[in-house]
Amino acid sequence: MEIFITEDYGQMSRKAAEIIAAQINSNSSSVIGFATGSTPVGTYKELIRMNSEGSLDFSGVTTFNLDEYFPIKGDDPQSYRQFMYENLFSHINVNKNNVNLLNGEAEDWEKEAAEYEEKIKRAGGIDLQILGIGNNGHIAFNEPAESFSRWTSLIKLTQDTINANARFFGKEEDVPKKALSMGIGSIMAAKKIIMLVSGKSKADAFSKAFYGDITPQVPASVLQFHQNVTLVADKEANF
Ligand code: GLP
């Protein structure tokens, strides 16, 4: 595991963007797994800047996103679909046909999940997966549980996560109680993983995940078993 501890959020974002850009520059048809949340927003701004300056080309890139609330309409401003278009996809030259997002309106979530896994496989797997971490150690929407989930499935969100995400919805009651999420197995299948961690509020989850026991109660701890993880954390997150 490679670990970069940066001075602040800005430096974390630049470092992360450099790593993602290096992946795309070494293989222009890379398959990139994207994450939502506040943490990667600065990284996405850097990627947009590189793309507009001409040093980074997304035209051959395929994308998969980790998760989506369920149910939620695709045009709901709080959907992760909207988040990704607003914060990245609308501002870069990615081919929109190569953008893959879980459908929060799917009538049959099991079919949606199985097809999503199939699409990842057909694309040749994920070359670089970007991750954030929840306050309770979750990755994507894989909440602390009795066992590690394998593949994409429907997850019941914990009260912790609902509270943490209420800031985007205005009030807690409006946060969907479930989400479709890539599983721990799907995430671990990525060839490389980059995790971004920022701020004091993540210090506890960060230390449990990378310096504690590997347990499904701290889903991110499973990354200790992955062969190619890069951690980019700012000083505040590094307890
Ligand atoms: C959500 C997302 C995660 C993300 C987490 C942390 O729960 N499903 O993928 O890592 O939020 O978000 P933030 O970066 O806003 O703290």
mmCIF file of C-alpha atoms and ligand atoms in Angstrom:
data_model
loop_
_atom_site.group_PDB
_atom_site.id
_atom_site.type_symbol
_atom_site.label_atom_id
_atom_site.label_comp_id
_atom_site.label_asym_id
_atom_site.label_seq_id
_atom_site.Cartn_x
_atom_site.Cartn_y
_atom_site.Cartn_z
ATOM 1 C CA MET A 1 0.000 0.000 0.000
ATOM 2 C CA GLU A 2 1.291 3.419 -0.926
ATOM 3 C CA ILE A 3 0.370 6.269 1.401
ATOM 4 C CA PHE A 4 0.541 9.997 0.700
ATOM 5 C CA ILE A 5 -0.209 12.395 3.525
ATOM 6 C CA THR A 6 -0.775 15.875 2.162
ATOM 7 C CA GLU A 7 -0.792 19.300 3.822
ATOM 8 C CA ASP A 8 -4.423 20.010 3.050
ATOM 9 C CA TYR A 9 -7.472 19.229 0.930
ATOM 10 C CA GLY A 10 -6.121 21.141 -2.111
ATOM 11 C CA GLN A 11 -2.909 19.166 -2.171
ATOM 12 C CA MET A 12 -4.823 15.911 -1.662
ATOM 13 C CA SER A 13 -7.017 16.744 -4.650
ATOM 14 C CA ARG A 14 -4.056 17.594 -6.888
ATOM 15 C CA LYS A 15 -2.185 14.414 -5.921
ATOM 16 C CA ALA A 16 -5.260 12.256 -6.554
ATOM 17 C CA ALA A 17 -5.899 13.913 -9.924
ATOM 18 C CA GLU A 18 -2.267 13.302 -10.930
ATOM 19 C CA ILE A 19 -2.635 9.584 -10.168
ATOM 20 C CA ILE A 20 -5.889 9.319 -12.145
ATOM 21 C CA ALA A 21 -4.404 11.299 -15.042
ATOM 22 C CA ALA A 22 -1.321 9.052 -15.074
ATOM 23 C CA GLN A 23 -3.606 6.013 -15.400
ATOM 24 C CA ILE A 24 -5.528 7.525 -18.320
ATOM 25 C CA ASN A 25 -2.374 8.797 -20.006
ATOM 26 C CA SER A 26 -0.822 5.336 -19.837
ATOM 27 C CA ASN A 27 -3.966 3.679 -21.226
ATOM 28 C CA SER A 28 -6.363 5.956 -23.060
ATOM 29 C CA SER A 29 -9.144 3.349 -22.905
ATOM 30 C CA SER A 30 -8.953 2.919 -19.139
ATOM 31 C CA VAL A 31 -12.008 1.869 -17.170
ATOM 32 C CA ILE A 32 -12.328 4.225 -14.204
ATOM 33 C CA GLY A 33 -14.591 3.685 -11.203
ATOM 34 C CA PHE A 34 -15.870 6.982 -9.836
ATOM 35 C CA ALA A 35 -17.143 7.887 -6.385
ATOM 36 C CA THR A 36 -19.477 10.582 -5.111
ATOM 37 C CA GLY A 37 -19.420 12.572 -1.862
ATOM 38 C CA SER A 38 -17.721 15.873 -1.018
ATOM 39 C CA THR A 39 -14.225 14.386 -0.802
ATOM 40 C CA PRO A 40 -13.549 13.822 -4.541
ATOM 41 C CA VAL A 41 -15.077 17.135 -5.695
ATOM 42 C CA GLY A 42 -11.693 18.944 -5.598
ATOM 43 C CA THR A 43 -10.099 16.057 -7.515
ATOM 44 C CA TYR A 44 -12.819 16.276 -10.160
ATOM 45 C CA LYS A 45 -12.174 20.037 -10.495
ATOM 46 C CA GLU A 46 -8.512 19.260 -11.175
ATOM 47 C CA LEU A 47 -9.456 16.639 -13.788
ATOM 48 C CA ILE A 48 -11.758 19.173 -15.475
ATOM 49 C CA ARG A 49 -8.912 21.729 -15.528
ATOM 50 C CA MET A 50 -6.458 19.206 -17.045
ATOM 51 C CA ASN A 51 -9.057 18.234 -19.666
ATOM 52 C CA SER A 52 -9.782 21.850 -20.611
ATOM 53 C CA GLU A 53 -6.062 22.640 -20.826
ATOM 54 C CA GLY A 54 -5.603 19.686 -23.181
ATOM 55 C CA SER A 55 -3.315 17.562 -21.009
ATOM 56 C CA LEU A 56 -5.924 14.888 -20.294
ATOM 57 C CA ASP A 57 -8.222 13.165 -22.780
ATOM 58 C CA PHE A 58 -11.298 11.271 -21.606
ATOM 59 C CA SER A 59 -12.574 10.350 -25.069
ATOM 60 C CA GLY A 60 -11.569 6.687 -24.782
ATOM 61 C CA VAL A 61 -12.401 6.273 -21.091
ATOM 62 C CA THR A 62 -15.241 4.100 -19.764
ATOM 63 C CA THR A 63 -16.705 4.963 -16.365
ATOM 64 C CA PHE A 64 -18.621 3.071 -13.696
ATOM 65 C CA ASN A 65 -20.021 4.690 -10.592
ATOM 66 C CA LEU A 66 -20.070 2.965 -7.247
ATOM 67 C CA ASP A 67 -23.605 3.531 -6.110
ATOM 68 C CA GLU A 68 -26.969 5.281 -6.297
ATOM 69 C CA TYR A 69 -29.764 5.940 -3.859
ATOM 70 C CA PHE A 70 -32.807 3.715 -4.304
ATOM 71 C CA PRO A 71 -35.379 4.601 -5.242
ATOM 72 C CA ILE A 72 -34.502 7.990 -6.706
ATOM 73 C CA LYS A 73 -35.337 9.626 -10.023
ATOM 74 C CA GLY A 74 -32.423 10.135 -12.397
ATOM 75 C CA ASP A 75 -33.225 13.848 -12.656
ATOM 76 C CA ASP A 76 -33.509 14.337 -8.883
ATOM 77 C CA PRO A 77 -30.852 16.947 -8.003
ATOM 78 C CA GLN A 78 -29.705 14.701 -5.125
ATOM 79 C CA SER A 79 -29.217 11.620 -7.283
ATOM 80 C CA TYR A 80 -25.646 10.518 -7.775
ATOM 81 C CA ARG A 81 -26.345 10.592 -11.515
ATOM 82 C CA GLN A 82 -26.918 14.365 -11.309
ATOM 83 C CA PHE A 83 -23.950 14.740 -8.969
ATOM 84 C CA MET A 84 -21.604 13.120 -11.471
ATOM 85 C CA TYR A 85 -22.833 15.172 -14.418
ATOM 86 C CA GLU A 86 -22.659 18.414 -12.431
ATOM 87 C CA ASN A 87 -19.271 17.777 -10.885
ATOM 88 C CA LEU A 88 -17.508 15.994 -13.741
ATOM 89 C CA PHE A 89 -19.136 14.403 -16.755
ATOM 90 C CA SER A 90 -20.751 17.547 -18.200
ATOM 91 C CA HIS A 91 -17.392 19.322 -18.155
ATOM 92 C CA ILE A 92 -15.083 16.746 -19.754
ATOM 93 C CA ASN A 93 -14.902 15.077 -23.162
ATOM 94 C CA VAL A 94 -15.986 11.649 -21.949
ATOM 95 C CA ASN A 95 -18.209 9.799 -24.436
ATOM 96 C CA LYS A 96 -21.584 9.776 -22.652
ATOM 97 C CA ASN A 97 -22.258 6.288 -24.109
ATOM 98 C CA ASN A 98 -19.343 5.035 -22.042
ATOM 99 C CA VAL A 99 -20.704 6.438 -18.778
ATOM 100 C CA ASN A 100 -22.288 3.742 -16.606
ATOM 101 C CA LEU A 101 -24.425 4.603 -13.600
ATOM 102 C CA LEU A 102 -26.732 2.439 -11.541
ATOM 103 C CA ASN A 103 -30.378 3.188 -12.229
ATOM 104 C CA GLY A 104 -32.152 4.340 -9.069
ATOM 105 C CA GLU A 105 -35.494 3.931 -10.862
ATOM 106 C CA ALA A 106 -34.993 0.318 -11.925
ATOM 107 C CA GLU A 107 -38.185 -1.726 -11.600
ATOM 108 C CA ASP A 108 -36.231 -4.871 -10.841
ATOM 109 C CA TRP A 109 -33.148 -4.013 -8.794
ATOM 110 C CA GLU A 110 -31.758 -7.547 -8.960
ATOM 111 C CA LYS A 111 -31.774 -7.452 -12.747
ATOM 112 C CA GLU A 112 -30.205 -3.979 -12.685
ATOM 113 C CA ALA A 113 -27.461 -5.186 -10.322
ATOM 114 C CA ALA A 114 -26.713 -8.322 -12.349
ATOM 115 C CA GLU A 115 -26.563 -6.339 -15.600
ATOM 116 C CA TYR A 116 -24.233 -3.799 -14.022
ATOM 117 C CA GLU A 117 -21.821 -6.528 -12.940
ATOM 118 C CA GLU A 118 -22.011 -7.989 -16.433
ATOM 119 C CA LYS A 119 -21.209 -4.600 -17.992
ATOM 120 C CA ILE A 120 -18.142 -4.220 -15.758
ATOM 121 C CA LYS A 121 -16.984 -7.666 -16.844
ATOM 122 C CA ARG A 122 -17.588 -6.915 -20.531
ATOM 123 C CA ALA A 123 -15.560 -3.693 -20.190
ATOM 124 C CA GLY A 124 -12.636 -5.815 -18.984
ATOM 125 C CA GLY A 125 -12.953 -4.889 -15.280
ATOM 126 C CA ILE A 126 -12.106 -1.646 -13.538
ATOM 127 C CA ASP A 127 -8.539 -0.426 -14.000
ATOM 128 C CA LEU A 128 -8.639 2.263 -11.322
ATOM 129 C CA GLN A 129 -11.332 2.607 -8.678
ATOM 130 C CA ILE A 130 -11.650 5.890 -6.767
ATOM 131 C CA LEU A 131 -13.038 5.581 -3.239
ATOM 132 C CA GLY A 132 -13.991 7.810 -0.339
ATOM 133 C CA ILE A 133 -14.811 6.547 3.135
ATOM 134 C CA GLY A 134 -17.892 7.039 5.296
ATOM 135 C CA ASN A 135 -17.640 8.110 8.946
ATOM 136 C CA ASN A 136 -18.529 4.549 9.917
ATOM 137 C CA GLY A 137 -15.879 3.032 7.628
ATOM 138 C CA HIS A 138 -18.218 2.253 4.741
ATOM 139 C CA ILE A 139 -17.066 2.197 1.134
ATOM 140 C CA ALA A 140 -19.564 2.935 -1.636
ATOM 141 C CA PHE A 141 -22.701 2.125 0.365
ATOM 142 C CA ASN A 142 -21.348 -1.053 1.922
ATOM 143 C CA GLU A 143 -22.327 -0.503 5.527
ATOM 144 C CA PRO A 144 -20.834 -2.223 8.590
ATOM 145 C CA ALA A 145 -22.311 -5.731 8.561
ATOM 146 C CA GLU A 146 -21.882 -9.318 9.656
ATOM 147 C CA SER A 147 -20.187 -10.294 6.405
ATOM 148 C CA PHE A 148 -18.652 -8.642 3.343
ATOM 149 C CA SER A 149 -21.130 -8.254 0.476
ATOM 150 C CA ARG A 150 -19.914 -9.777 -2.753
ATOM 151 C CA TRP A 151 -21.536 -8.056 -5.692
ATOM 152 C CA THR A 152 -23.806 -5.138 -6.518
ATOM 153 C CA SER A 153 -26.925 -5.266 -4.387
ATOM 154 C CA LEU A 154 -29.582 -3.275 -2.585
ATOM 155 C CA ILE A 155 -28.338 -2.009 0.771
ATOM 156 C CA LYS A 156 -30.308 -0.698 3.728
ATOM 157 C CA LEU A 157 -28.545 2.486 4.860
ATOM 158 C CA THR A 158 -27.614 2.844 8.530
ATOM 159 C CA GLN A 159 -28.929 5.770 10.567
ATOM 160 C CA ASP A 160 -25.334 7.080 10.694
ATOM 161 C CA THR A 161 -25.150 7.309 6.923
ATOM 162 C CA ILE A 162 -28.645 8.786 6.651
ATOM 163 C CA ASN A 163 -27.642 11.486 9.164
ATOM 164 C CA ALA A 164 -24.342 12.175 7.384
ATOM 165 C CA ASN A 165 -26.075 12.564 4.016
ATOM 166 C CA ALA A 166 -28.995 14.634 5.345
ATOM 167 C CA ARG A 167 -26.880 17.758 4.680
ATOM 168 C CA PHE A 168 -27.492 17.304 0.958
ATOM 169 C CA PHE A 169 -31.232 16.743 1.267
ATOM 170 C CA GLY A 170 -32.245 19.478 3.689
ATOM 171 C CA LYS A 171 -33.973 17.139 6.076
ATOM 172 C CA GLU A 172 -33.259 13.669 7.258
ATOM 173 C CA GLU A 173 -36.687 12.283 6.289
ATOM 174 C CA ASP A 174 -35.935 13.028 2.646
ATOM 175 C CA VAL A 175 -32.825 10.831 2.487
ATOM 176 C CA PRO A 176 -33.658 7.530 0.734
ATOM 177 C CA LYS A 177 -33.319 4.633 3.157
ATOM 178 C CA LYS A 178 -31.760 2.274 0.648
ATOM 179 C CA ALA A 179 -29.168 2.336 -2.099
ATOM 180 C CA LEU A 180 -27.865 0.196 -4.916
ATOM 181 C CA SER A 181 -24.170 -0.309 -4.391
ATOM 182 C CA MET A 182 -21.310 -2.188 -5.923
ATOM 183 C CA GLY A 183 -20.298 -4.883 -3.448
ATOM 184 C CA ILE A 184 -17.027 -5.374 -1.631
ATOM 185 C CA GLY A 185 -16.247 -8.167 -4.114
ATOM 186 C CA SER A 186 -16.844 -5.841 -7.083
ATOM 187 C CA ILE A 187 -14.615 -3.161 -5.544
ATOM 188 C CA MET A 188 -11.852 -5.606 -4.617
ATOM 189 C CA ALA A 189 -11.814 -6.852 -8.223
ATOM 190 C CA ALA A 190 -10.529 -3.448 -9.403
ATOM 191 C CA LYS A 191 -6.911 -3.647 -10.556
ATOM 192 C CA LYS A 192 -5.935 -0.488 -8.670
ATOM 193 C CA ILE A 193 -7.680 1.476 -5.963
ATOM 194 C CA ILE A 194 -7.128 5.023 -4.827
ATOM 195 C CA MET A 195 -8.765 6.128 -1.614
ATOM 196 C CA LEU A 196 -9.164 9.787 -0.696
ATOM 197 C CA VAL A 197 -9.589 10.802 2.923
ATOM 198 C CA SER A 198 -9.987 14.347 4.163
ATOM 199 C CA GLY A 199 -10.709 16.047 7.456
ATOM 200 C CA LYS A 200 -10.733 15.317 11.163
ATOM 201 C CA SER A 201 -14.151 13.688 11.031
ATOM 202 C CA LYS A 202 -12.629 10.820 9.022
ATOM 203 C CA ALA A 203 -9.610 10.239 11.285
ATOM 204 C CA ASP A 204 -11.314 7.528 13.330
ATOM 205 C CA ALA A 205 -12.629 5.596 10.300
ATOM 206 C CA PHE A 206 -9.239 5.998 8.603
ATOM 207 C CA SER A 207 -7.293 4.583 11.532
ATOM 208 C CA LYS A 208 -9.709 1.677 12.071
ATOM 209 C CA ALA A 209 -9.687 0.837 8.367
ATOM 210 C CA PHE A 210 -5.943 0.785 7.827
ATOM 211 C CA TYR A 211 -4.433 0.154 11.241
ATOM 212 C CA GLY A 212 -7.144 -2.018 12.783
ATOM 213 C CA ASP A 213 -8.507 -5.531 12.291
ATOM 214 C CA ILE A 214 -9.931 -6.598 8.956
ATOM 215 C CA THR A 215 -13.612 -6.932 9.699
ATOM 216 C CA PRO A 216 -16.933 -6.418 7.888
ATOM 217 C CA GLN A 217 -17.813 -4.085 10.776
ATOM 218 C CA VAL A 218 -15.331 -1.675 9.154
ATOM 219 C CA PRO A 219 -15.910 -2.402 5.446
ATOM 220 C CA ALA A 220 -12.913 -0.315 4.254
ATOM 221 C CA SER A 221 -10.573 -2.535 6.305
ATOM 222 C CA VAL A 222 -10.850 -5.187 3.572
ATOM 223 C CA LEU A 223 -8.645 -2.937 1.420
ATOM 224 C CA GLN A 224 -5.690 -4.125 3.509
ATOM 225 C CA PHE A 225 -6.008 -7.339 1.458
ATOM 226 C CA HIS A 226 -5.857 -5.546 -1.911
ATOM 227 C CA GLN A 227 -2.590 -5.709 -3.854
ATOM 228 C CA ASN A 228 -2.595 -2.191 -5.248
ATOM 229 C CA VAL A 229 -4.067 0.502 -3.028
ATOM 230 C CA THR A 230 -2.931 4.106 -2.886
ATOM 231 C CA LEU A 231 -4.131 6.206 0.013
ATOM 232 C CA VAL A 232 -4.170 9.963 -0.343
ATOM 233 C CA ALA A 233 -5.127 11.592 2.932
ATOM 234 C CA ASP A 234 -4.729 15.099 4.248
ATOM 235 C CA LYS A 235 -2.981 15.802 7.546
ATOM 236 C CA GLU A 236 -6.226 16.328 9.418
ATOM 237 C CA ALA A 237 -7.511 12.865 8.522
ATOM 238 C CA ASN A 238 -4.275 11.257 9.640
ATOM 239 C CA PHE A 239 -5.099 10.912 13.366
HETATM 240 C C1 GLP B 1 -21.498 8.366 0.612
HETATM 241 C C2 GLP B 1 -20.992 7.623 -0.619
HETATM 242 C C3 GLP B 1 -19.565 7.138 -0.413
HETATM 243 C C4 GLP B 1 -18.693 8.250 0.118
HETATM 244 C C5 GLP B 1 -19.243 8.720 1.451
HETATM 245 C C6 GLP B 1 -18.422 9.812 2.087
HETATM 246 O O1 GLP B 1 -21.995 7.517 1.586
HETATM 247 N N1 GLP B 1 -21.819 6.519 -0.932
HETATM 248 O O2 GLP B 1 -19.069 6.647 -1.646
HETATM 249 O O3 GLP B 1 -17.373 7.805 0.272
HETATM 250 O O4 GLP B 1 -20.566 9.217 1.206
HETATM 251 O O5 GLP B 1 -18.758 11.044 1.571
HETATM 252 P P1 GLP B 1 -18.014 12.402 1.852
HETATM 253 O O6 GLP B 1 -16.836 12.426 0.947
HETATM 254 O O7 GLP B 1 -19.014 13.461 1.493
HETATM 255 O O8 GLP B 1 -17.644 12.421 3.285
#
